[in-house]
Short mmCIF file of N, CA, C and O in Angstrom, two decimals:
data_model
loop_
_atom_site.label_atom_id
_atom_site.label_comp_id
_atom_site.label_asym_id
_atom_site.label_seq_id
_atom_site.Cartn_x
_atom_site.Cartn_y
_atom_site.Cartn_z
N MET A 1 0.84 -1.16 0.00
CA MET A 1 0.00 0.00 0.00
C MET A 1 0.89 1.23 0.00
O MET A 1 1.93 1.26 0.63
N VAL A 2 0.45 2.27 -0.71
CA VAL A 2 1.19 3.53 -0.76
C VAL A 2 0.28 4.65 -0.27
O VAL A 2 -0.87 4.77 -0.70
N GLY A 3 0.80 5.44 0.65
CA GLY A 3 0.09 6.62 1.14
C GLY A 3 0.79 7.86 0.64
O GLY A 3 1.88 8.17 1.10
N ASN A 4 0.19 8.55 -0.33
CA ASN A 4 0.74 9.81 -0.82
C ASN A 4 0.26 10.92 0.10
O ASN A 4 -0.88 11.36 0.01
N VAL A 5 1.14 11.37 0.98
CA VAL A 5 0.78 12.28 2.06
C VAL A 5 0.67 13.73 1.58
O VAL A 5 1.49 14.20 0.81
N THR A 6 -0.38 14.40 2.07
CA THR A 6 -0.54 15.83 1.89
C THR A 6 -0.83 16.42 3.26
O THR A 6 -1.89 16.16 3.84
N PHE A 7 0.12 17.18 3.81
CA PHE A 7 -0.06 17.79 5.12
C PHE A 7 -0.85 19.08 5.00
O PHE A 7 -0.72 19.82 4.02
N THR A 8 -1.63 19.35 6.05
CA THR A 8 -2.36 20.62 6.14
C THR A 8 -2.05 21.25 7.49
O THR A 8 -1.68 20.56 8.44
N ASP A 9 -2.21 22.57 7.57
CA ASP A 9 -1.96 23.30 8.81
C ASP A 9 -3.02 23.00 9.87
O ASP A 9 -2.73 22.99 11.06
N ARG A 10 -4.24 22.78 9.41
CA ARG A 10 -5.36 22.52 10.31
C ARG A 10 -5.95 21.17 9.98
O ARG A 10 -5.81 20.68 8.86
N PRO A 11 -6.63 20.56 10.95
CA PRO A 11 -7.25 19.26 10.67
C PRO A 11 -8.20 19.35 9.47
O PRO A 11 -8.97 20.31 9.35
N ALA A 12 -8.08 18.38 8.60
CA ALA A 12 -8.98 18.30 7.45
C ALA A 12 -10.34 17.80 7.92
O ALA A 12 -10.44 17.11 8.93
N GLY A 13 -11.38 18.17 7.20
CA GLY A 13 -12.74 17.80 7.58
C GLY A 13 -13.04 16.33 7.39
O GLY A 13 -12.20 15.55 6.93
N PRO A 14 -14.25 15.93 7.73
CA PRO A 14 -14.64 14.52 7.69
C PRO A 14 -14.64 13.92 6.28
O PRO A 14 -14.58 12.71 6.12
N ASP A 15 -14.67 14.76 5.26
CA ASP A 15 -14.68 14.25 3.89
C ASP A 15 -13.27 14.21 3.27
O ASP A 15 -13.11 14.07 2.07
N ARG A 16 -12.24 14.30 4.11
CA ARG A 16 -10.87 14.34 3.62
C ARG A 16 -10.49 13.01 2.97
O ARG A 16 -11.02 11.96 3.28
N SER A 17 -9.52 13.08 2.10
CA SER A 17 -8.95 11.87 1.49
C SER A 17 -7.99 11.23 2.49
O SER A 17 -7.43 11.92 3.35
N ALA A 18 -7.80 9.94 2.35
CA ALA A 18 -6.82 9.25 3.19
C ALA A 18 -5.44 9.86 2.96
O ALA A 18 -5.10 10.26 1.85
N PHE A 19 -4.68 9.97 4.04
CA PHE A 19 -3.31 10.48 4.03
C PHE A 19 -3.25 11.97 3.69
O PHE A 19 -2.25 12.45 3.19
N ALA A 20 -4.33 12.68 3.99
CA ALA A 20 -4.36 14.14 3.87
C ALA A 20 -4.80 14.72 5.19
O ALA A 20 -5.77 14.25 5.78
N GLY A 21 -4.07 15.70 5.70
CA GLY A 21 -4.43 16.35 6.95
C GLY A 21 -3.22 16.58 7.82
O GLY A 21 -2.09 16.64 7.35
N THR A 22 -3.47 16.70 9.11
CA THR A 22 -2.39 16.93 10.08
C THR A 22 -1.62 15.63 10.31
O THR A 22 -2.07 14.54 9.90
N LEU A 23 -0.50 15.75 10.99
CA LEU A 23 0.29 14.55 11.28
C LEU A 23 -0.54 13.54 12.08
O LEU A 23 -0.46 12.34 11.82
N ASP A 24 -1.34 14.02 13.02
CA ASP A 24 -2.19 13.11 13.78
C ASP A 24 -3.18 12.38 12.87
O ASP A 24 -3.42 11.18 13.03
N GLN A 25 -3.75 13.08 11.90
CA GLN A 25 -4.67 12.44 10.96
C GLN A 25 -3.95 11.42 10.08
O GLN A 25 -4.48 10.34 9.80
N ILE A 26 -2.73 11.75 9.66
CA ILE A 26 -1.93 10.82 8.87
C ILE A 26 -1.64 9.56 9.70
O ILE A 26 -1.74 8.44 9.20
N MET A 27 -1.33 9.75 10.98
CA MET A 27 -1.08 8.60 11.85
C MET A 27 -2.34 7.74 12.00
O MET A 27 -2.25 6.51 12.03
N ASP A 28 -3.50 8.37 12.08
CA ASP A 28 -4.76 7.61 12.11
C ASP A 28 -4.90 6.76 10.86
O ASP A 28 -5.31 5.60 10.92
N ASP A 29 -4.54 7.33 9.71
CA ASP A 29 -4.63 6.58 8.45
C ASP A 29 -3.65 5.42 8.42
O ASP A 29 -3.97 4.34 7.92
N ILE A 30 -2.46 5.63 8.95
CA ILE A 30 -1.47 4.55 9.03
C ILE A 30 -2.00 3.42 9.91
O ILE A 30 -1.92 2.24 9.54
N ASN A 31 -2.56 3.78 11.05
CA ASN A 31 -3.12 2.76 11.94
C ASN A 31 -4.31 2.04 11.29
O ASN A 31 -4.45 0.83 11.44
N THR A 32 -5.14 2.76 10.57
CA THR A 32 -6.26 2.15 9.88
C THR A 32 -5.77 1.15 8.83
O THR A 32 -6.34 0.06 8.70
N ALA A 33 -4.72 1.51 8.11
CA ALA A 33 -4.17 0.61 7.10
C ALA A 33 -3.64 -0.67 7.76
O ALA A 33 -3.88 -1.78 7.26
N ALA A 34 -2.97 -0.52 8.89
CA ALA A 34 -2.44 -1.69 9.61
C ALA A 34 -3.58 -2.57 10.11
O ALA A 34 -3.52 -3.80 9.98
N GLU A 35 -4.61 -1.94 10.66
CA GLU A 35 -5.76 -2.70 11.16
C GLU A 35 -6.50 -3.43 10.04
O GLU A 35 -7.08 -4.49 10.26
N ALA A 36 -6.44 -2.87 8.84
CA ALA A 36 -7.09 -3.49 7.69
C ALA A 36 -6.26 -4.64 7.11
O ALA A 36 -6.71 -5.33 6.21
N GLY A 37 -5.05 -4.83 7.64
CA GLY A 37 -4.22 -5.94 7.22
C GLY A 37 -3.07 -5.62 6.31
O GLY A 37 -2.42 -6.53 5.79
N ALA A 38 -2.77 -4.34 6.12
CA ALA A 38 -1.63 -3.99 5.27
C ALA A 38 -0.34 -4.50 5.92
O ALA A 38 -0.06 -4.21 7.07
N ASP A 39 0.40 -5.29 5.18
CA ASP A 39 1.68 -5.81 5.66
C ASP A 39 2.80 -4.80 5.47
O ASP A 39 3.82 -4.84 6.16
N GLU A 40 2.62 -3.92 4.50
CA GLU A 40 3.65 -2.93 4.19
C GLU A 40 2.96 -1.66 3.74
O GLU A 40 1.97 -1.70 3.02
N LEU A 41 3.48 -0.53 4.18
CA LEU A 41 2.93 0.77 3.79
C LEU A 41 4.09 1.68 3.42
O LEU A 41 5.00 1.89 4.22
N ILE A 42 4.04 2.20 2.23
CA ILE A 42 5.03 3.18 1.78
C ILE A 42 4.40 4.55 1.99
O ILE A 42 3.36 4.86 1.41
N VAL A 43 5.01 5.35 2.86
CA VAL A 43 4.52 6.69 3.14
C VAL A 43 5.32 7.65 2.28
O VAL A 43 6.50 7.89 2.54
N ASP A 44 4.69 8.18 1.24
CA ASP A 44 5.37 9.04 0.28
C ASP A 44 5.24 10.49 0.70
O ASP A 44 4.16 11.07 0.69
N LEU A 45 6.35 11.08 1.09
CA LEU A 45 6.38 12.47 1.54
C LEU A 45 6.92 13.42 0.48
O LEU A 45 7.07 14.61 0.73
N ASN A 46 7.20 12.93 -0.70
CA ASN A 46 7.92 13.72 -1.70
C ASN A 46 7.07 14.66 -2.54
O ASN A 46 7.58 15.62 -3.09
N LEU A 47 5.80 14.42 -2.68
CA LEU A 47 5.01 15.13 -3.68
C LEU A 47 4.27 16.35 -3.12
O LEU A 47 3.11 16.57 -3.40
N GLN A 48 4.95 17.15 -2.33
CA GLN A 48 4.29 18.32 -1.77
C GLN A 48 5.29 19.42 -1.46
O GLN A 48 6.49 19.19 -1.38
N ASP A 49 4.76 20.61 -1.23
CA ASP A 49 5.60 21.77 -0.91
C ASP A 49 5.68 22.03 0.58
O ASP A 49 6.18 23.06 1.01
N TRP A 50 5.18 21.11 1.40
CA TRP A 50 5.12 21.30 2.84
C TRP A 50 6.50 21.50 3.45
O TRP A 50 6.68 22.30 4.35
N PHE A 51 7.47 20.77 2.98
CA PHE A 51 8.79 20.78 3.58
C PHE A 51 9.66 21.89 3.01
O PHE A 51 9.66 22.13 1.82
N THR A 52 10.43 22.53 3.90
CA THR A 52 11.33 23.59 3.47
C THR A 52 12.69 23.04 3.06
O THR A 52 13.49 23.74 2.49
N GLY A 53 12.94 21.77 3.38
CA GLY A 53 14.20 21.14 3.02
C GLY A 53 14.18 19.66 3.32
O GLY A 53 13.27 19.14 3.96
N THR A 54 15.20 19.00 2.86
CA THR A 54 15.30 17.55 3.04
C THR A 54 15.37 17.17 4.52
O THR A 54 14.78 16.18 4.94
N GLY A 55 16.06 17.97 5.32
CA GLY A 55 16.17 17.68 6.75
C GLY A 55 14.81 17.63 7.42
O GLY A 55 14.54 16.74 8.23
N GLN A 56 13.94 18.57 7.08
CA GLN A 56 12.60 18.59 7.66
C GLN A 56 11.82 17.35 7.24
O GLN A 56 11.10 16.75 8.04
N MET A 57 11.95 16.95 5.98
CA MET A 57 11.26 15.76 5.50
C MET A 57 11.77 14.52 6.23
O MET A 57 10.99 13.67 6.66
N LEU A 58 13.07 14.41 6.42
CA LEU A 58 13.63 13.26 7.12
C LEU A 58 13.21 13.23 8.59
O LEU A 58 12.90 12.16 9.12
N GLU A 59 13.18 14.37 9.23
CA GLU A 59 12.72 14.43 10.63
C GLU A 59 11.27 13.96 10.74
O GLU A 59 10.92 13.23 11.68
N THR A 60 10.45 14.37 9.80
CA THR A 60 9.05 13.96 9.81
C THR A 60 8.94 12.46 9.56
O THR A 60 8.15 11.77 10.22
N ALA A 61 9.74 11.93 8.65
CA ALA A 61 9.72 10.49 8.38
C ALA A 61 10.11 9.70 9.62
O ALA A 61 9.48 8.69 9.95
N VAL A 62 11.12 10.17 10.35
CA VAL A 62 11.54 9.49 11.58
C VAL A 62 10.43 9.57 12.62
O VAL A 62 10.13 8.57 13.29
N GLU A 63 9.79 10.72 12.75
CA GLU A 63 8.70 10.85 13.72
C GLU A 63 7.54 9.92 13.37
O GLU A 63 6.97 9.26 14.24
N ILE A 64 7.20 9.83 12.10
CA ILE A 64 6.13 8.91 11.68
C ILE A 64 6.51 7.48 12.03
O ILE A 64 5.70 6.73 12.57
N ARG A 65 7.74 7.10 11.73
CA ARG A 65 8.17 5.72 12.03
C ARG A 65 8.11 5.45 13.53
O ARG A 65 7.61 4.42 13.96
N GLU A 66 8.62 6.36 14.32
CA GLU A 66 8.63 6.18 15.78
C GLU A 66 7.22 6.07 16.34
O GLU A 66 6.92 5.23 17.17
N ARG A 67 6.32 6.92 15.84
CA ARG A 67 4.95 6.88 16.32
C ARG A 67 4.24 5.62 15.85
O ARG A 67 3.43 5.05 16.59
N ALA A 68 4.54 5.16 14.64
CA ALA A 68 3.91 3.93 14.14
C ALA A 68 4.37 2.71 14.93
O ALA A 68 3.56 1.83 15.25
N VAL A 69 5.64 2.65 15.26
CA VAL A 69 6.18 1.53 16.02
C VAL A 69 5.59 1.51 17.43
O VAL A 69 5.28 0.46 17.98
N ALA A 70 5.38 2.70 18.01
CA ALA A 70 4.86 2.80 19.37
C ALA A 70 3.37 2.45 19.47
O ALA A 70 2.89 2.09 20.53
N SER A 71 2.67 2.53 18.35
CA SER A 71 1.21 2.28 18.43
C SER A 71 0.85 0.83 18.18
O SER A 71 1.60 0.00 17.90
#
């Protein structure tokens, strides 16, 4: 499964697409994918202007991984 992430400053509404919204909403989507039986999830952070640099993108990727492992 691939999650093409789109971050937003504020929580997206109830009609949001999967993997769009705040980091907490993205984490909810990751957990939903795992609960649905996804054995592997590729979280694609590349296709957006959210990040100001590669370092910020890598920090976010590490945070996502740490939060996913903890849940």
